[in-house]
């Protein structure tokens, strides 16, 4: 890590926090110290409002915010010991990179030698030493984000807040930034909250996940648990690739079926489903979500499909058409070619209400 000592971590607690205009509505969370928390939701769901409220840039209409046992609800941003990185870099254009990074220490009148040492350590950790004498307007967007992160970390904050920091970056730079953030967060152990709309950010970085919808928390817990048991379609889509198929619920003496009519020249698709929660949906359309790793090309499969194309490494999957709908699947080592008729085995799926997106089964 950059500073040579671990951060003073903080447990972050929100108790029934509400913002005017329902940007946050009765939000309660308890975030363990040192956790890396992802915040996901549609545009306008309250992701940025949640981060800004924790930072002290927004004042709750009601509720309480605390760091460990300290109530910080009415504390100004400068008194919270929070580092924040915005989606759009907020650097001081008239200052060099070195002065931008050192700014949080300069305003606190830290010892000049200590400032130099800490700035040098942070820029080395982020591999941006070569940028120190440049001005922000000469940097790429990715370089500016690196400078923002160095500035946020230079004083070793209790809490680090990242507001969609990779949103405007190309995929190669996003990959690099994820790796840098993972190493830094692990080294510091600082409590980190990051809003994002990218499932790769969620699955590669976070240990806990907050799912927001219209300012309310609809799910909060271990990222792997949310991924396997999403409360909503939004939560499912936020935690990895997901193929969606509209199917009809039918019933017989033994249980329920998910059925989709055959496409031209194809076969009827039927999947056995046992959940009694489907009882109220018999005769209705539902949305079925299946992850690529749970849909396997196999001689023992029951779902007819036609291979459309293989995906390149590292995806290594295969795109198939099921009753005319494109889905992503994986193979069990079998070689397949475009146009080939295959069978797919379903290992796990989720069923969602077609109108509300809530998980049914």
Short mmCIF file of C-alpha atoms in Angstrom, two decimals:
data_model
loop_
_atom_site.label_atom_id
_atom_site.label_comp_id
_atom_site.label_asym_id
_atom_site.label_seq_id
_atom_site.Cartn_x
_atom_site.Cartn_y
_atom_site.Cartn_z
CA UNK A 1 0.00 0.00 0.00
CA UNK A 2 0.99 3.60 -0.47
CA UNK A 3 1.39 5.05 3.01
CA UNK A 4 3.17 2.28 4.86
CA UNK A 5 0.44 1.80 7.48
CA UNK A 6 -3.09 0.50 7.52
CA UNK A 7 -6.04 2.85 7.47
CA UNK A 8 -8.14 3.47 10.54
CA UNK A 9 -11.18 1.58 9.31
CA UNK A 10 -14.73 2.55 10.20
CA UNK A 11 -17.99 0.69 10.54
CA UNK A 12 -20.61 2.73 8.69
CA UNK A 13 -24.18 2.71 9.98
CA UNK A 14 -27.26 4.35 8.48
CA UNK A 15 -30.47 4.30 10.47
CA UNK A 16 -33.71 5.17 8.64
CA UNK A 17 -32.05 7.86 6.51
CA UNK A 18 -34.41 9.85 4.27
CA UNK A 19 -33.60 12.65 1.83
CA UNK A 20 -36.02 15.23 0.51
CA UNK A 21 -37.70 14.23 -2.71
CA UNK A 22 -37.46 10.53 -1.73
CA UNK A 23 -33.99 10.27 -3.25
CA UNK A 24 -33.35 8.08 -0.22
CA UNK A 25 -36.34 6.58 1.55
CA UNK A 26 -35.93 5.07 5.02
CA UNK A 27 -32.51 3.55 4.29
CA UNK A 28 -30.91 1.45 7.02
CA UNK A 29 -27.54 -0.27 6.50
CA UNK A 30 -24.77 -1.61 8.71
CA UNK A 31 -21.48 -1.87 6.80
CA UNK A 32 -18.62 -3.67 8.58
CA UNK A 33 -15.26 -1.95 8.80
CA UNK A 34 -12.94 -2.89 5.97
CA UNK A 35 -15.75 -4.12 3.69
CA UNK A 36 -15.87 -3.37 -0.04
CA UNK A 37 -19.52 -2.62 -0.79
CA UNK A 38 -21.07 -2.30 -4.24
CA UNK A 39 -24.13 -0.11 -4.76
CA UNK A 40 -26.26 -0.94 -7.79
CA UNK A 41 -29.55 0.30 -9.20
CA UNK A 42 -31.12 1.95 -12.20
CA UNK A 43 -30.51 5.61 -13.04
CA UNK A 44 -32.23 7.72 -10.38
CA UNK A 45 -32.33 4.89 -7.85
CA UNK A 46 -30.33 6.86 -5.28
CA UNK A 47 -26.79 5.49 -5.71
CA UNK A 48 -25.05 8.87 -5.86
CA UNK A 49 -27.37 10.33 -3.21
CA UNK A 50 -26.38 7.55 -0.81
CA UNK A 51 -22.66 8.22 -1.30
CA UNK A 52 -23.09 12.00 -1.06
CA UNK A 53 -25.07 11.61 2.15
CA UNK A 54 -22.38 9.45 3.73
CA UNK A 55 -19.79 12.03 2.63
CA UNK A 56 -21.78 14.90 4.19
CA UNK A 57 -22.54 16.60 0.86
CA UNK A 58 -26.27 15.93 1.35
CA UNK A 59 -28.17 16.51 4.61
CA UNK A 60 -30.82 13.93 5.57
CA UNK A 61 -34.34 15.10 6.30
CA UNK A 62 -34.41 12.41 8.99
CA UNK A 63 -32.32 9.54 10.23
CA UNK A 64 -28.84 9.03 11.61
CA UNK A 65 -25.40 8.33 10.13
CA UNK A 66 -22.53 7.08 12.25
CA UNK A 67 -18.95 6.00 11.79
CA UNK A 68 -18.25 3.42 14.48
CA UNK A 69 -19.90 4.93 17.58
CA UNK A 70 -19.60 8.54 16.37
CA UNK A 71 -22.73 10.30 15.13
CA UNK A 72 -21.67 12.23 12.01
CA UNK A 73 -25.14 13.19 10.77
CA UNK A 74 -24.53 16.91 11.26
CA UNK A 75 -20.76 16.88 10.73
CA UNK A 76 -19.39 18.83 7.74
CA UNK A 77 -17.61 16.83 4.99
CA UNK A 78 -14.18 17.99 6.15
CA UNK A 79 -14.77 16.54 9.60
CA UNK A 80 -15.77 13.06 8.48
CA UNK A 81 -12.40 11.79 7.23
CA UNK A 82 -13.90 10.54 3.97
CA UNK A 83 -12.21 10.27 0.58
CA UNK A 84 -14.49 10.58 -2.46
CA UNK A 85 -13.92 9.92 -6.15
CA UNK A 86 -16.55 11.24 -8.57
CA UNK A 87 -17.51 9.90 -12.00
CA UNK A 88 -16.27 13.13 -13.58
CA UNK A 89 -12.83 14.11 -12.25
CA UNK A 90 -13.00 17.15 -9.97
CA UNK A 91 -9.40 18.33 -10.11
CA UNK A 92 -8.02 21.82 -9.62
CA UNK A 93 -7.02 22.91 -13.11
CA UNK A 94 -4.48 25.56 -12.07
CA UNK A 95 -2.48 23.12 -9.93
CA UNK A 96 -0.05 20.39 -10.96
CA UNK A 97 -0.84 16.73 -10.33
CA UNK A 98 1.47 16.79 -7.31
CA UNK A 99 -0.39 19.74 -5.81
CA UNK A 100 -3.77 18.17 -6.58
CA UNK A 101 -2.79 14.99 -4.78
CA UNK A 102 -1.30 16.86 -1.83
CA UNK A 103 -4.25 19.26 -1.50
CA UNK A 104 -6.05 17.41 1.37
CA UNK A 105 -2.81 17.49 3.37
CA UNK A 106 -1.92 21.07 2.40
CA UNK A 107 -5.20 22.45 3.77
CA UNK A 108 -4.56 20.58 7.03
CA UNK A 109 -1.10 22.19 7.23
CA UNK A 110 0.75 18.88 7.52
CA UNK A 111 4.54 18.82 7.68
CA UNK A 112 6.05 19.47 4.23
CA UNK A 113 8.34 16.43 4.34
CA UNK A 114 5.45 14.20 5.42
CA UNK A 115 3.34 15.55 2.55
CA UNK A 116 6.09 14.86 0.03
CA UNK A 117 6.61 11.34 1.34
CA UNK A 118 2.92 10.46 1.30
CA UNK A 119 2.28 11.92 -2.15
CA UNK A 120 5.27 10.04 -3.57
CA UNK A 121 4.01 6.81 -2.00
CA UNK A 122 0.50 7.18 -3.44
CA UNK A 123 1.56 8.02 -6.97
CA UNK A 124 3.98 5.09 -6.95
CA UNK A 125 1.17 2.78 -5.80
CA UNK A 126 -0.96 3.94 -8.74
CA UNK A 127 1.93 4.06 -11.23
CA UNK A 128 1.42 7.74 -12.10
CA UNK A 129 4.81 9.16 -10.99
CA UNK A 130 5.43 10.44 -14.52
CA UNK A 131 2.40 12.75 -14.27
CA UNK A 132 3.44 14.73 -11.19
CA UNK A 133 4.41 17.97 -12.94
CA UNK A 134 1.58 18.01 -15.47
CA UNK A 135 -1.71 19.93 -15.30
CA UNK A 136 -5.10 18.14 -15.31
CA UNK A 137 -6.08 19.45 -18.76
CA UNK A 138 -3.15 17.57 -20.32
CA UNK A 139 -4.25 14.20 -18.88
CA UNK A 140 -6.55 11.53 -20.30
CA UNK A 141 -9.79 10.77 -18.48
CA UNK A 142 -8.27 7.61 -17.03
CA UNK A 143 -5.18 9.47 -15.80
CA UNK A 144 -7.40 12.08 -14.17
CA UNK A 145 -9.29 9.30 -12.36
CA UNK A 146 -6.01 7.88 -11.09
CA UNK A 147 -5.08 11.32 -9.75
CA UNK A 148 -8.49 11.59 -8.06
CA UNK A 149 -7.97 8.23 -6.37
CA UNK A 150 -4.48 9.19 -5.20
CA UNK A 151 -5.87 12.43 -3.75
CA UNK A 152 -8.67 10.55 -1.98
CA UNK A 153 -6.25 8.05 -0.44
CA UNK A 154 -3.32 10.31 0.45
CA UNK A 155 -4.62 11.10 3.92
CA UNK A 156 -5.67 7.49 4.55
CA UNK A 157 -9.40 8.09 5.08
CA UNK A 158 -11.68 6.04 7.32
CA UNK A 159 -14.13 5.65 4.43
CA UNK A 160 -13.54 5.69 0.66
CA UNK A 161 -16.49 6.51 -1.63
CA UNK A 162 -16.33 5.81 -5.38
CA UNK A 163 -19.18 7.15 -7.53
CA UNK A 164 -19.11 5.14 -10.78
CA UNK A 165 -15.37 5.86 -11.16
CA UNK A 166 -14.93 3.69 -14.28
CA UNK A 167 -18.08 4.71 -16.17
CA UNK A 168 -16.39 6.79 -18.88
CA UNK A 169 -13.36 4.53 -19.39
CA UNK A 170 -12.72 2.02 -22.16
CA UNK A 171 -12.71 -1.67 -21.23
CA UNK A 172 -8.92 -2.03 -21.20
CA UNK A 173 -8.53 0.87 -18.78
CA UNK A 174 -11.47 -0.35 -16.68
CA UNK A 175 -9.67 -3.68 -16.30
CA UNK A 176 -6.51 -1.93 -15.14
CA UNK A 177 -8.42 0.33 -12.73
CA UNK A 178 -10.25 -2.63 -11.20
CA UNK A 179 -6.91 -4.33 -10.55
CA UNK A 180 -5.42 -1.19 -9.00
CA UNK A 181 -8.46 -0.58 -6.77
CA UNK A 182 -8.52 -4.22 -5.62
CA UNK A 183 -4.84 -4.10 -4.61
CA UNK A 184 -5.15 -0.74 -2.88
CA UNK A 185 -8.33 -1.61 -1.00
CA UNK A 186 -6.82 -4.88 0.16
CA UNK A 187 -3.67 -3.08 1.29
CA UNK A 188 -5.45 -0.30 3.13
CA UNK A 189 -8.39 -2.29 4.45
CA UNK A 190 -10.35 0.97 4.24
CA UNK A 191 -14.14 0.68 4.26
CA UNK A 192 -15.09 1.28 0.62
CA UNK A 193 -18.45 1.92 -1.05
CA UNK A 194 -18.66 2.05 -4.85
CA UNK A 195 -21.66 2.73 -7.05
CA UNK A 196 -21.58 0.99 -10.41
CA UNK A 197 -23.70 -0.35 -13.25
CA UNK A 198 -21.11 -2.89 -14.43
CA UNK A 199 -21.56 -6.52 -13.27
CA UNK A 200 -17.79 -7.08 -13.62
CA UNK A 201 -17.15 -4.37 -11.02
CA UNK A 202 -19.55 -6.17 -8.71
CA UNK A 203 -18.23 -9.69 -9.16
CA UNK A 204 -14.51 -8.84 -9.14
CA UNK A 205 -14.36 -6.22 -6.39
CA UNK A 206 -17.20 -6.29 -3.89
CA UNK A 207 -17.82 -8.44 -0.84
CA UNK A 208 -21.23 -6.94 -0.04
CA UNK A 209 -23.91 -5.53 -2.33
CA UNK A 210 -26.65 -2.92 -1.85
CA UNK A 211 -29.47 -2.98 -4.41
CA UNK A 212 -31.43 0.29 -4.60
CA UNK A 213 -34.75 1.00 -6.30
CA UNK A 214 -36.40 4.42 -6.12
CA UNK A 215 -34.36 5.36 -3.06
CA UNK A 216 -35.15 2.17 -1.11
CA UNK A 217 -32.92 -0.79 -0.29
CA UNK A 218 -34.48 -3.87 -1.89
CA UNK A 219 -31.61 -6.23 -1.05
CA UNK A 220 -28.40 -6.06 0.97
CA UNK A 221 -25.98 -8.84 1.72
CA UNK A 222 -23.05 -10.96 0.62
CA UNK A 223 -22.43 -10.43 -3.10
CA UNK A 224 -22.35 -14.17 -3.84
CA UNK A 225 -25.65 -14.63 -2.00
CA UNK A 226 -27.34 -11.79 -3.90
CA UNK A 227 -26.04 -13.27 -7.15
CA UNK A 228 -27.44 -16.72 -6.37
CA UNK A 229 -30.69 -15.56 -4.73
CA UNK A 230 -31.57 -12.15 -6.21
CA UNK A 231 -34.65 -10.44 -4.80
CA UNK A 232 -35.39 -8.73 -8.11
CA UNK A 233 -34.51 -8.92 -11.78
CA UNK A 234 -32.42 -5.78 -11.31
CA UNK A 235 -30.35 -7.52 -8.62
CA UNK A 236 -29.87 -10.53 -10.87
CA UNK A 237 -28.76 -8.46 -13.86
CA UNK A 238 -26.39 -6.40 -11.70
CA UNK A 239 -24.46 -9.47 -10.61
CA UNK A 240 -23.53 -11.06 -13.91
CA UNK A 241 -24.58 -12.12 -17.40
CA UNK A 242 -28.19 -13.25 -17.58
CA UNK A 243 -30.28 -14.61 -20.46
CA UNK A 244 -33.97 -13.69 -20.26
CA UNK A 245 -36.81 -15.70 -21.78
CA UNK A 246 -40.54 -14.99 -21.54
CA UNK A 247 -42.36 -18.24 -20.66
CA UNK A 248 -45.85 -19.31 -19.62
CA UNK A 249 -46.56 -21.10 -16.34
CA UNK A 250 -48.66 -24.28 -16.65
CA UNK A 251 -49.51 -26.96 -14.10
CA UNK A 252 -50.18 -30.69 -13.89
CA UNK A 253 -50.69 -33.13 -11.01
CA UNK A 254 -46.99 -33.22 -10.17
CA UNK A 255 -46.20 -29.52 -10.22
CA UNK A 256 -45.52 -26.68 -12.61
CA UNK A 257 -43.97 -26.21 -16.02
CA UNK A 258 -42.37 -23.21 -17.71
CA UNK A 259 -43.36 -23.38 -21.35
CA UNK A 260 -42.42 -21.48 -24.49
CA UNK A 261 -43.95 -22.17 -27.88
CA UNK A 262 -41.63 -23.43 -30.58
CA UNK A 263 -40.12 -21.10 -33.13
CA UNK A 264 -40.52 -21.95 -36.81
CA UNK A 265 -39.01 -25.39 -37.37
CA UNK A 266 -38.22 -25.83 -33.68
CA UNK A 267 -39.51 -27.82 -30.71
CA UNK A 268 -41.69 -26.82 -27.80
CA UNK A 269 -39.59 -25.78 -24.79
CA UNK A 270 -40.69 -27.11 -21.39
CA UNK A 271 -38.84 -26.77 -18.08
CA UNK A 272 -40.09 -28.49 -14.95
CA UNK A 273 -40.45 -26.08 -12.00
CA UNK A 274 -41.42 -27.21 -8.52
CA UNK A 275 -41.94 -23.98 -6.57
CA UNK A 276 -45.45 -23.53 -5.10
CA UNK A 277 -44.89 -19.77 -5.46
CA UNK A 278 -45.79 -20.24 -9.14
CA UNK A 279 -49.35 -21.25 -8.27
CA UNK A 280 -50.68 -17.72 -8.63
CA UNK A 281 -49.08 -17.40 -12.08
CA UNK A 282 -50.60 -20.41 -13.84
CA UNK A 283 -51.62 -19.31 -17.32
CA UNK A 284 -49.53 -16.13 -17.11
CA UNK A 285 -46.29 -15.02 -18.71
CA UNK A 286 -43.23 -14.75 -16.47
CA UNK A 287 -39.61 -13.79 -17.08
CA UNK A 288 -37.11 -16.62 -16.68
CA UNK A 289 -33.47 -15.69 -16.04
CA UNK A 290 -30.61 -18.16 -16.53
CA UNK A 291 -26.90 -17.51 -16.20
CA UNK A 292 -24.50 -18.92 -18.84
CA UNK A 293 -22.80 -21.25 -16.35
CA UNK A 294 -26.22 -22.70 -15.41
CA UNK A 295 -27.23 -23.51 -19.01
CA UNK A 296 -25.00 -26.30 -20.32
CA UNK A 297 -24.76 -27.98 -23.72
CA UNK A 298 -25.18 -31.62 -22.75
CA UNK A 299 -26.39 -34.95 -24.12
CA UNK A 300 -28.51 -35.13 -20.97
CA UNK A 301 -30.22 -31.79 -21.60
CA UNK A 302 -33.96 -31.42 -22.16
CA UNK A 303 -34.10 -28.03 -23.90
CA UNK A 304 -33.79 -28.00 -27.71
CA UNK A 305 -31.54 -25.25 -29.09
CA UNK A 306 -29.59 -24.26 -32.19
CA UNK A 307 -25.99 -23.04 -31.86
CA UNK A 308 -25.56 -19.55 -33.32
CA UNK A 309 -21.89 -18.99 -32.60
CA UNK A 310 -19.09 -19.70 -30.15
CA UNK A 311 -17.82 -16.82 -28.09
CA UNK A 312 -14.10 -15.91 -28.05
CA UNK A 313 -11.77 -16.61 -25.17
CA UNK A 314 -11.96 -15.61 -22.30
CA UNK A 315 -15.77 -15.90 -22.55
CA UNK A 316 -15.48 -19.37 -24.00
CA UNK A 317 -19.25 -19.77 -24.10
CA UNK A 318 -21.71 -20.43 -26.86
CA UNK A 319 -24.70 -18.42 -28.05
CA UNK A 320 -27.76 -20.49 -28.87
CA UNK A 321 -31.31 -19.86 -30.01
CA UNK A 322 -34.02 -21.34 -27.78
CA UNK A 323 -37.48 -21.05 -29.35
CA UNK A 324 -36.17 -18.08 -31.31
CA UNK A 325 -34.64 -16.31 -28.29
CA UNK A 326 -30.83 -15.85 -28.05
CA UNK A 327 -29.31 -17.24 -24.84
CA UNK A 328 -25.76 -17.70 -23.57
CA UNK A 329 -24.66 -21.16 -22.49
CA UNK A 330 -21.50 -23.11 -21.69
CA UNK A 331 -20.29 -26.48 -22.91
CA UNK A 332 -19.26 -29.52 -20.93
CA UNK A 333 -16.26 -29.99 -23.20
CA UNK A 334 -18.28 -30.95 -26.27
CA UNK A 335 -17.24 -29.35 -29.57
CA UNK A 336 -20.11 -27.52 -31.25
CA UNK A 337 -20.48 -25.59 -34.50
CA UNK A 338 -22.77 -22.83 -35.72
CA UNK A 339 -26.08 -24.25 -36.96
CA UNK A 340 -25.78 -27.43 -34.91
CA UNK A 341 -28.86 -28.66 -33.04
CA UNK A 342 -28.05 -29.37 -29.38
CA UNK A 343 -29.71 -29.99 -26.03
CA UNK A 344 -29.27 -27.72 -23.02
CA UNK A 345 -29.31 -28.73 -19.36
CA UNK A 346 -30.60 -26.21 -16.80
CA UNK A 347 -28.77 -26.34 -13.45
CA UNK A 348 -30.32 -23.24 -11.86
CA UNK A 349 -32.77 -20.50 -12.87
CA UNK A 350 -34.81 -17.66 -11.41
CA UNK A 351 -38.38 -16.69 -12.24
CA UNK A 352 -39.43 -13.04 -12.10
CA UNK A 353 -42.75 -11.23 -12.21
CA UNK A 354 -42.93 -9.85 -15.74
CA UNK A 355 -44.39 -6.50 -14.63
CA UNK A 356 -42.73 -5.74 -11.28
CA UNK A 357 -39.41 -7.57 -11.71
CA UNK A 358 -39.79 -9.15 -8.25
CA UNK A 359 -38.43 -12.67 -7.86
CA UNK A 360 -41.15 -15.32 -7.74
CA UNK A 361 -39.02 -18.46 -7.45
#
